[in-house]
PDB file of C-alpha atoms in Angstrom:
ATOM      1  CA  MET A1133      37.975 108.451  57.942  1.00 49.00           C
ATOM      2  CA  LYS A1134      40.805 105.978  57.382  1.00 51.00           C
ATOM      3  CA  ALA A1135      39.301 105.062  54.012  1.00 49.00           C
ATOM      4  CA  LEU A1136      39.246 108.737  52.964  1.00 38.00           C
ATOM      5  CA  ILE A1137      42.928 109.144  53.814  1.00 43.00           C
ATOM      6  CA  ILE A1138      43.821 106.056  51.788  1.00 44.00           C
ATOM      7  CA  ILE A1139      41.759 107.256  48.809  1.00 45.00           C
ATOM      8  CA  ALA A1140      43.340 110.726  49.007  1.00 41.00           C
ATOM      9  CA  PHE A1141      46.817 109.171  49.127  1.00 41.00           C
ATOM     10  CA  PHE A1142      46.234 107.131  45.982  1.00 43.00           C
ATOM     11  CA  MET A1143      44.696 110.101  44.176  1.00 45.00           C
ATOM     12  CA  LEU A1144      47.769 112.242  44.899  1.00 44.00           C
ATOM     13  CA  LEU A1145      50.292 109.512  44.107  1.00 43.00           C
ATOM     14  CA  PRO A1146      50.258 110.016  40.306  1.00 50.00           C
ATOM     15  CA  ASN A1147      51.003 113.717  40.806  1.00 48.00           C
ATOM     16  CA  THR A1148      54.239 113.151  42.717  1.00 51.00           C
ATOM     17  CA  SER A1149      56.362 112.538  39.634  1.00 54.00           C
ATOM     18  CA  PHE A1150      56.321 113.813  36.107  1.00 63.00           C
ATOM     19  CA  ALA A1151      57.802 113.262  32.692  1.00 75.00           C
ATOM     20  CA  TYR A1152      57.767 115.394  29.605  1.00 76.00           C
ATOM     21  CA  GLU A1153      58.669 115.258  25.959  1.00 79.00           C
ATOM     22  CA  ASN A1154      59.433 118.386  23.983  1.00 83.00           C
ATOM     23  CA  PRO A1155      58.543 118.878  20.325  1.00 88.00           C
ATOM     24  CA  ASP A1156      61.251 117.720  17.913  1.00 91.00           C
ATOM     25  CA  GLN A1157      63.743 120.435  17.004  1.00 94.00           C
ATOM     26  CA  LYS A1158      65.966 121.094  14.038  1.00 96.00           C
ATOM     27  CA  ALA A1159      69.652 121.140  14.873  1.00 96.00           C
ATOM     28  CA  THR A1160      73.067 121.040  13.268  1.00 97.00           C
ATOM     29  CA  CYS A1161      75.331 118.179  14.324  1.00 98.00           C
ATOM     30  CA  TYR A1162      79.107 117.923  14.125  1.00 98.00           C
ATOM     31  CA  LEU A1163      81.289 114.839  14.381  1.00 98.00           C
ATOM     32  CA  PHE A1164      84.986 115.268  15.203  1.00 98.00           C
ATOM     33  CA  LYS A1165      87.931 112.894  15.183  1.00 96.00           C
ATOM     34  CA  ASN A1166      91.347 113.917  16.518  1.00 95.00           C
ATOM     35  CA  ASN A1167      89.964 117.444  16.925  1.00 95.00           C
ATOM     36  CA  LYS A1168      89.204 117.678  13.185  1.00 97.00           C
ATOM     37  CA  LEU A1169      85.713 118.051  11.768  1.00 98.00           C
ATOM     38  CA  GLN A1170      84.658 114.840  10.021  1.00 98.00           C
ATOM     39  CA  LYS A1171      81.030 115.632   9.234  1.00 98.00           C
ATOM     40  CA  LYS A1172      78.577 118.486   9.661  1.00 98.00           C
ATOM     41  CA  SER A1173      74.927 118.208   8.732  1.00 97.00           C
ATOM     42  CA  ALA A1174      71.369 119.029   9.709  1.00 97.00           C
ATOM     43  CA  CYS A1175      69.974 116.650  12.316  1.00 97.00           C
ATOM     44  CA  LEU A1176      66.833 116.072  14.349  1.00 97.00           C
ATOM     45  CA  MET A1177      66.847 116.577  18.122  1.00 96.00           C
ATOM     46  CA  GLN A1178      64.325 114.929  20.461  1.00 95.00           C
ATOM     47  CA  THR A1179      64.417 116.003  24.112  1.00 94.00           C
ATOM     48  CA  GLY A1180      62.512 115.379  27.288  1.00 93.00           C
ATOM     49  CA  GLY A1181      62.907 114.517  30.909  1.00 90.00           C
ATOM     50  CA  GLY A1182      61.366 113.648  34.187  1.00 86.00           C
ATOM     51  CA  ALA A1183      62.111 113.340  37.847  1.00 81.00           C
ATOM     52  CA  GLY A1184      65.857 112.872  38.000  1.00 86.00           C
ATOM     53  CA  GLY A1185      67.043 113.449  34.474  1.00 91.00           C
ATOM     54  CA  MET A1186      66.830 114.818  30.971  1.00 93.00           C
ATOM     55  CA  TYR A1187      67.554 113.198  27.636  1.00 93.00           C
ATOM     56  CA  ALA A1188      68.521 114.262  24.138  1.00 94.00           C
ATOM     57  CA  ILE A1189      68.421 111.928  21.149  1.00 95.00           C
ATOM     58  CA  LEU A1190      69.985 113.348  18.014  1.00 96.00           C
ATOM     59  CA  THR A1191      69.432 111.603  14.690  1.00 96.00           C
ATOM     60  CA  PHE A1192      72.429 112.383  12.503  1.00 94.00           C
ATOM     61  CA  ASN A1193      73.753 110.587   9.429  1.00 92.00           C
ATOM     62  CA  ASN A1194      71.143 107.792   9.877  1.00 92.00           C
ATOM     63  CA  LYS A1195      72.384 107.090  13.414  1.00 94.00           C
ATOM     64  CA  LYS A1196      70.910 107.959  16.818  1.00 94.00           C
ATOM     65  CA  TYR A1197      73.079 109.617  19.464  1.00 95.00           C
ATOM     66  CA  HIS A1198      71.353 109.165  22.826  1.00 95.00           C
ATOM     67  CA  PHE A1199      72.517 111.242  25.817  1.00 96.00           C
ATOM     68  CA  GLU A1200      71.030 111.394  29.308  1.00 94.00           C
ATOM     69  CA  THR A1201      71.840 113.968  31.983  1.00 94.00           C
ATOM     70  CA  GLU A1202      71.331 113.095  35.639  1.00 92.00           C
ATOM     71  CA  THR A1203      69.828 116.000  37.585  1.00 88.00           C
ATOM     72  CA  MET A1204      69.146 114.574  41.045  1.00 86.00           C
ATOM     73  CA  THR A1205      72.514 115.166  42.724  1.00 81.00           C
ATOM     74  CA  GLY A1206      73.581 118.395  41.045  1.00 78.00           C
ATOM     75  CA  ASN A1207      76.594 116.714  39.403  1.00 83.00           C
ATOM     76  CA  TYR A1208      74.787 116.651  36.049  1.00 87.00           C
ATOM     77  CA  GLU A1209      76.678 113.585  34.886  1.00 92.00           C
ATOM     78  CA  ILE A1210      76.057 112.793  31.230  1.00 94.00           C
ATOM     79  CA  THR A1211      75.753 109.272  29.890  1.00 94.00           C
ATOM     80  CA  TYR A1212      75.920 108.231  26.241  1.00 94.00           C
ATOM     81  CA  TYR A1213      74.225 105.091  24.966  1.00 94.00           C
ATOM     82  CA  PRO A1214      76.147 103.881  21.875  1.00 88.00           C
ATOM     83  CA  ASN A1215      73.845 102.841  19.044  1.00 81.00           C
ATOM     84  CA  ASN A1216      70.903 103.817  21.276  1.00 75.00           C
ATOM     85  CA  ASN A1217      71.607 100.665  23.351  1.00 80.00           C
ATOM     86  CA  LEU A1218      70.406 101.313  26.910  1.00 84.00           C
ATOM     87  CA  ASN A1219      72.404  98.308  28.167  1.00 89.00           C
ATOM     88  CA  LYS A1220      75.802  99.865  27.318  1.00 88.00           C
ATOM     89  CA  PRO A1221      76.064 103.237  29.065  1.00 93.00           C
ATOM     90  CA  THR A1222      79.270 105.239  28.557  1.00 93.00           C
ATOM     91  CA  SER A1223      80.268 108.316  30.517  1.00 94.00           C
ATOM     92  CA  VAL A1224      80.953 111.463  28.488  1.00 96.00           C
ATOM     93  CA  ALA A1225      82.470 114.820  29.352  1.00 95.00           C
ATOM     94  CA  PRO A1226      80.689 117.983  28.252  1.00 95.00           C
ATOM     95  CA  TYR A1227      82.558 120.863  26.657  1.00 96.00           C
ATOM     96  CA  TYR A1228      81.897 123.757  24.278  1.00 97.00           C
ATOM     97  CA  ARG A1229      83.198 124.926  20.909  1.00 97.00           C
ATOM     98  CA  ASP A1230      82.874 128.219  19.119  1.00 96.00           C
ATOM     99  CA  GLN A1231      80.282 127.793  16.367  1.00 95.00           C
ATOM    100  CA  LYS A1232      82.278 129.646  13.699  1.00 95.00           C
ATOM    101  CA  THR A1233      85.884 128.681  14.431  1.00 96.00           C
ATOM    102  CA  LEU A1234      85.118 125.278  16.024  1.00 97.00           C
ATOM    103  CA  LYS A1235      87.801 126.111  18.612  1.00 97.00           C
ATOM    104  CA  ILE A1236      87.437 124.323  21.957  1.00 97.00           C
ATOM    105  CA  LEU A1237      86.529 126.846  24.648  1.00 96.00           C
ATOM    106  CA  THR A1238      87.376 126.892  28.318  1.00 94.00           C
ATOM    107  CA  GLN A1239      84.491 126.989  30.775  1.00 91.00           C
ATOM    108  CA  LYS A1240      85.208 130.674  31.419  1.00 93.00           C
ATOM    109  CA  GLU A1241      85.236 131.495  27.683  1.00 92.00           C
ATOM    110  CA  SER A1242      81.953 129.663  27.157  1.00 92.00           C
ATOM    111  CA  GLU A1243      80.224 131.684  29.883  1.00 92.00           C
ATOM    112  CA  SER A1244      80.779 134.958  28.033  1.00 89.00           C
ATOM    113  CA  ARG A1245      79.867 133.841  24.494  1.00 88.00           C
ATOM    114  CA  GLU A1246      76.794 133.127  22.455  1.00 88.00           C
ATOM    115  CA  ASN A1247      76.358 130.777  19.493  1.00 88.00           C
ATOM    116  CA  LEU A1248      78.129 127.878  21.136  1.00 95.00           C
ATOM    117  CA  LEU A1249      78.188 124.241  20.172  1.00 97.00           C
ATOM    118  CA  ALA A1250      77.323 121.877  23.017  1.00 96.00           C
ATOM    119  CA  CYS A1251      79.723 118.945  22.827  1.00 97.00           C
ATOM    120  CA  ARG A1252      80.090 115.495  24.371  1.00 97.00           C
ATOM    121  CA  LYS A1253      83.278 113.425  24.298  1.00 97.00           C
ATOM    122  CA  THR A1254      84.030 109.933  25.597  1.00 95.00           C
ATOM    123  CA  LYS A1255      87.188 109.438  27.660  1.00 93.00           C
ATOM    124  CA  ASP A1256      88.732 107.259  24.955  1.00 92.00           C
ATOM    125  CA  SER A1257      87.707 109.772  22.236  1.00 91.00           C
ATOM    126  CA  THR A1258      85.705 107.180  20.299  1.00 93.00           C
ATOM    127  CA  LEU A1259      82.936 109.769  20.270  1.00 96.00           C
ATOM    128  CA  ASP A1260      83.445 113.522  19.904  1.00 97.00           C
ATOM    129  CA  PHE A1261      80.035 114.936  19.045  1.00 98.00           C
ATOM    130  CA  CYS A1262      78.663 118.499  19.032  1.00 98.00           C
ATOM    131  CA  TYR A1263      75.306 120.046  18.234  1.00 97.00           C
ATOM    132  CA  ARG A1264      73.438 123.314  18.104  1.00 95.00           C
ATOM    133  CA  SER A1265      69.644 123.504  18.161  1.00 88.00           C
ATOM    134  CA  TYR A1266      67.565 126.305  16.644  1.00 83.00           C
TER     135      TYR A1266
END
């Protein structure tokens, strides 16, 4: 009986966590500096996740922009990995822009609109990056 319980435990163990990878998506990426658009172009978006987080890697202008969102605590903190380097995490703040005017929106404005750009900005403004997937 004890052996059956141990076998059942090890058979169920792989099913206690999961990870997934979504198909690549086409997106449009935007790079800002001092609140001015520097570059806009088509980009490739790879997304996925697992127990505790989600990731998005956007390939834009021959560079990878790697973001991870923590989902365990409900804070949904977002981390950016410059140059796709997992050893140098940087905290970023999410915000939204209007897709047509590129105006920064308040949280309340973003809740009542469609066609938004999802944006990520570092505290020191070295990165101000937005994207929209299709």
